[in-house]
CSV table of C-alpha atoms and ligand atoms in Angstrom, one decimal:
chain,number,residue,atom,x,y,z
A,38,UNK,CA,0.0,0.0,0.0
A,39,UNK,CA,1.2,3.9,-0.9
A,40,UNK,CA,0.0,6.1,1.2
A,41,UNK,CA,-0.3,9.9,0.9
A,42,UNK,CA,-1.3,12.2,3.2
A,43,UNK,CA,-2.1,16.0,2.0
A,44,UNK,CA,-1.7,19.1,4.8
A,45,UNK,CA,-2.5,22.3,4.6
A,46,UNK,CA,-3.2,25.0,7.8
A,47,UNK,CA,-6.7,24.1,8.3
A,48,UNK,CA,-7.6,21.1,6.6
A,49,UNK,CA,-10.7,21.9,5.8
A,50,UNK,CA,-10.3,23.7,2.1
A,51,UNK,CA,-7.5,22.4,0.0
A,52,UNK,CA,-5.9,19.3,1.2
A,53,UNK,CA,-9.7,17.5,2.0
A,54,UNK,CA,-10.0,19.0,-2.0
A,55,UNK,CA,-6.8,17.6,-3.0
A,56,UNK,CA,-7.7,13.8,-0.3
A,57,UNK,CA,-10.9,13.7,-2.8
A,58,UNK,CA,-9.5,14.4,-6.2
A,59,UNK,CA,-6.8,11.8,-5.5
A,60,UNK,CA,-8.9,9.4,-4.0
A,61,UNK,CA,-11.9,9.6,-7.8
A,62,UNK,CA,-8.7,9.8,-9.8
A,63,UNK,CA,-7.9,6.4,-8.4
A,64,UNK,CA,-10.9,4.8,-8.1
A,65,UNK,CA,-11.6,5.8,-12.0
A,66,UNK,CA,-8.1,3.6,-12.8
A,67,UNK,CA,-9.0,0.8,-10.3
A,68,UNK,CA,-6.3,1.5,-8.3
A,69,UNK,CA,-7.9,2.1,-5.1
A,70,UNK,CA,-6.8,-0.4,-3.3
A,71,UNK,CA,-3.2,0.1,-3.8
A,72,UNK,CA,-3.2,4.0,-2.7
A,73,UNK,CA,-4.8,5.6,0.6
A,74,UNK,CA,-5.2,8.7,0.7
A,75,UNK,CA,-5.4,11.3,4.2
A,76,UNK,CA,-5.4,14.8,5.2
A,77,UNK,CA,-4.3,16.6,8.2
A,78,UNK,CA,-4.3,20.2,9.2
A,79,UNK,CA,-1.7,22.2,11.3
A,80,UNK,CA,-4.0,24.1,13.2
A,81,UNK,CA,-6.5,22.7,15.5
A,82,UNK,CA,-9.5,24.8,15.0
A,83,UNK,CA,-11.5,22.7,12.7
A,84,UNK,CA,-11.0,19.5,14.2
A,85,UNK,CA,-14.0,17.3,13.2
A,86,UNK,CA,-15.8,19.7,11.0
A,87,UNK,CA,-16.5,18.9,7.3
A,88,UNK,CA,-15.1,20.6,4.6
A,89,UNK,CA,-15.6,24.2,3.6
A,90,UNK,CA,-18.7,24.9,2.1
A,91,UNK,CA,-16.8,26.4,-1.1
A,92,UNK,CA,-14.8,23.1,-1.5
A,93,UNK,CA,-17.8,21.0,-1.1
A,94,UNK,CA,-19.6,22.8,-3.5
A,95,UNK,CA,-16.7,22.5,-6.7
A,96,UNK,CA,-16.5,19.0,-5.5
A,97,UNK,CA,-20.3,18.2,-5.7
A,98,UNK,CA,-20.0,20.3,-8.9
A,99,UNK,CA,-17.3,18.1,-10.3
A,100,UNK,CA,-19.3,15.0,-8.7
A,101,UNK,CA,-16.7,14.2,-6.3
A,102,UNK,CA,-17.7,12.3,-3.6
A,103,UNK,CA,-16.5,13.1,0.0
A,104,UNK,CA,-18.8,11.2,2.4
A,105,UNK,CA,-17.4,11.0,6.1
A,106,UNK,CA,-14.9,13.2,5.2
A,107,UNK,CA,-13.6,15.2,8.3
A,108,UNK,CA,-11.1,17.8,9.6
A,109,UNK,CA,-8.2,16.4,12.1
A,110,UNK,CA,-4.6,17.9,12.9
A,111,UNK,CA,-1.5,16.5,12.2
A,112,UNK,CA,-0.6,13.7,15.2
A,113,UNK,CA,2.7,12.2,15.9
A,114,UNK,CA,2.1,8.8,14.0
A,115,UNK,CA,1.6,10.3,10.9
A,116,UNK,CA,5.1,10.9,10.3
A,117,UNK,CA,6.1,6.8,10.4
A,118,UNK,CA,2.9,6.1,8.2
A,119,UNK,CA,2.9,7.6,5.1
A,120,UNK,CA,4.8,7.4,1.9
A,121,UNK,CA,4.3,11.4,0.9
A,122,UNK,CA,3.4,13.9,2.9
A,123,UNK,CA,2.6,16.7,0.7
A,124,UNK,CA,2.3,20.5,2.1
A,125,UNK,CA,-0.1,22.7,0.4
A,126,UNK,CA,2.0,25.9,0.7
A,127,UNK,CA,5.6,26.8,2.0
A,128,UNK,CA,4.2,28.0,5.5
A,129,UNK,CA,2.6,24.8,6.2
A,130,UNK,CA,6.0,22.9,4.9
A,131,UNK,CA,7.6,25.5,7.2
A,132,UNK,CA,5.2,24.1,9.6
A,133,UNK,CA,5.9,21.2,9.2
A,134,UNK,CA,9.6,20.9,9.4
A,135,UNK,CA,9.3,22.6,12.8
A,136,UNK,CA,7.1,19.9,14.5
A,137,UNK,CA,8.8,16.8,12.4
A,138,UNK,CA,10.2,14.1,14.1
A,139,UNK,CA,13.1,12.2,13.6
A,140,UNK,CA,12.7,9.8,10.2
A,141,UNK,CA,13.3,10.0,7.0
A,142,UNK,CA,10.0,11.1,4.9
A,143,UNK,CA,10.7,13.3,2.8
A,144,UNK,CA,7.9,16.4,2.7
A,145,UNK,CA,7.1,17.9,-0.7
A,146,UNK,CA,5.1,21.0,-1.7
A,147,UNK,CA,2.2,20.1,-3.6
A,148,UNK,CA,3.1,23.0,-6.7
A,149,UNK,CA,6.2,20.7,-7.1
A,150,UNK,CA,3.4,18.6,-9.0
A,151,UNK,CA,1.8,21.4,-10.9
A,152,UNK,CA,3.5,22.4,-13.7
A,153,UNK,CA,4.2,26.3,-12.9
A,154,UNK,CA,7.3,27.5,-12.3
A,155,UNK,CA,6.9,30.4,-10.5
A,156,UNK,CA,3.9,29.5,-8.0
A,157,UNK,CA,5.2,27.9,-5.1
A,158,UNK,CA,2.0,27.8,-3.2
A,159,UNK,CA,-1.9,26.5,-3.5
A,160,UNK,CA,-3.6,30.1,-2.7
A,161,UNK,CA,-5.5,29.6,0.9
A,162,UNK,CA,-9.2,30.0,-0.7
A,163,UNK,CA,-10.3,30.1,3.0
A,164,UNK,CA,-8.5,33.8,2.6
A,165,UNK,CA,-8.8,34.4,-1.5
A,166,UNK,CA,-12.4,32.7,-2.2
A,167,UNK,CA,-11.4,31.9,-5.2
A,168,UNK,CA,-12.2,27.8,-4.8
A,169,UNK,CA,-12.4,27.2,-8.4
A,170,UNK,CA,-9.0,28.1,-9.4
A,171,UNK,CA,-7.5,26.2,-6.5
A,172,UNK,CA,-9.5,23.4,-7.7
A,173,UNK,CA,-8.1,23.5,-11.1
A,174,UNK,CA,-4.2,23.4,-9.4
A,175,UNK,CA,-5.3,20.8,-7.5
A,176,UNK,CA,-6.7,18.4,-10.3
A,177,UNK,CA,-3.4,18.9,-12.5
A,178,UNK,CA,-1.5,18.1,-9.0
A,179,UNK,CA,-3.1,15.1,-8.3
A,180,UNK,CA,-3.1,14.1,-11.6
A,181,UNK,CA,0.5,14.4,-11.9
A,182,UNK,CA,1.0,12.7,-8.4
A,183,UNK,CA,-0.5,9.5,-9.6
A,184,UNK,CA,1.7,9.2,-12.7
A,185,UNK,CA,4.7,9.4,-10.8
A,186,UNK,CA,3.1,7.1,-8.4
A,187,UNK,CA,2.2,4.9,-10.8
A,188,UNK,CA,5.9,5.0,-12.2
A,189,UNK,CA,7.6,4.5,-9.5
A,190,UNK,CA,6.2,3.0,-6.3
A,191,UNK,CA,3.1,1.1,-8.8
A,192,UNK,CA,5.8,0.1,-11.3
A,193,UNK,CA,6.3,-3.4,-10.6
A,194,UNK,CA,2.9,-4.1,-10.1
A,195,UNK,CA,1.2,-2.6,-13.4
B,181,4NP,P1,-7.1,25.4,4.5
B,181,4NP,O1,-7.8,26.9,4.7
B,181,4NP,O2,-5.8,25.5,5.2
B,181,4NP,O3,-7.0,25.3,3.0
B,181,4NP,O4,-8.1,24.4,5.1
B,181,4NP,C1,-7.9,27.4,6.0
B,181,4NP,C2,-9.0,27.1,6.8
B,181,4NP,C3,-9.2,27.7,8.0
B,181,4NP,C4,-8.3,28.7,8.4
B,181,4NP,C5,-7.2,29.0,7.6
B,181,4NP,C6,-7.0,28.4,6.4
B,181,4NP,N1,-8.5,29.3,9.7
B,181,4NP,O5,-7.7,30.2,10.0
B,181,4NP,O6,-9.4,29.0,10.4
């Protein structure tokens, strides 16, 4: 199993987005059963609540399902269980990197994954409103994610 695990400051706009786009773009290639996918947020404010109403509505747009779906903060064991941990921004990887423990996964910034070379962050919609771009970063993202997934960790198995 590869597991992936998005974060972003609250956890209830763009990495429960980026948990729900991964998780369709697998299902639609049968591969989910080979990839979980989480989400976490560095803050604690949110704990429990679902996600934003401007993220469930491009997702319910985009028929997207994200049923049970629901905010928590980064814990300790997350660092030992997943494959990627993926920051939505450089404050959260900043973040991060200040509460890491000791162990060797490496964290990556989800932009790494979008093709643009001078955007190093997912805009905080929470802040911006604008959920529809962030969605559109977010679908290339994820997209690109489970190619190099699917080249690298999936390769022997596909
Ligand atoms: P997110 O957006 O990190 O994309 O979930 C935010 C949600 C809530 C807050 C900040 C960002 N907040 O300050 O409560």
């Amino acid at each position: 199993m590869i597991k992936v695990l998005f974060v972003c400051l609250g956890n209830i706009c763009r990495s429960p987005m980026a948990e729900a786009v991964l998780r369709k773009l697998l299902t639609n290639e049968g591969l989910e059963d080979k990839v979980i996918v989480d989400s976490a947020g560095i803050g604690h404010w949110h704990i429990g609540k679902v996600p934003h109403a401007g993220t469930r509505n491009i997702l319910d747009t985009n028929q997207i399902a994200y049923d049970g779906m629901t905010a928590r903060q980064v814990e300790n064991s997350d660092w030992d269980r997943f494959d990627y941990i993926i920051a939505m921004d450089q404050q959260n990887m900043a973040d991060l990197n200040g509460i890491r423990e000791k162990n060797d996964v490496e964290i990556k910034l989800f932009m790494d994954f979008v093709n643009e070379e001078s955007a190093k962050d997912v805009p905080d919609p929470y802040f911006t409103g604008n959920f529809d771009y962030v969605y559109e970063l977010i679908y290339t993202g994820c997209k690109n994610l489970l190619e190099e997934i699917k080249q690298t960790k999936l390769k022997e198995e596909l």
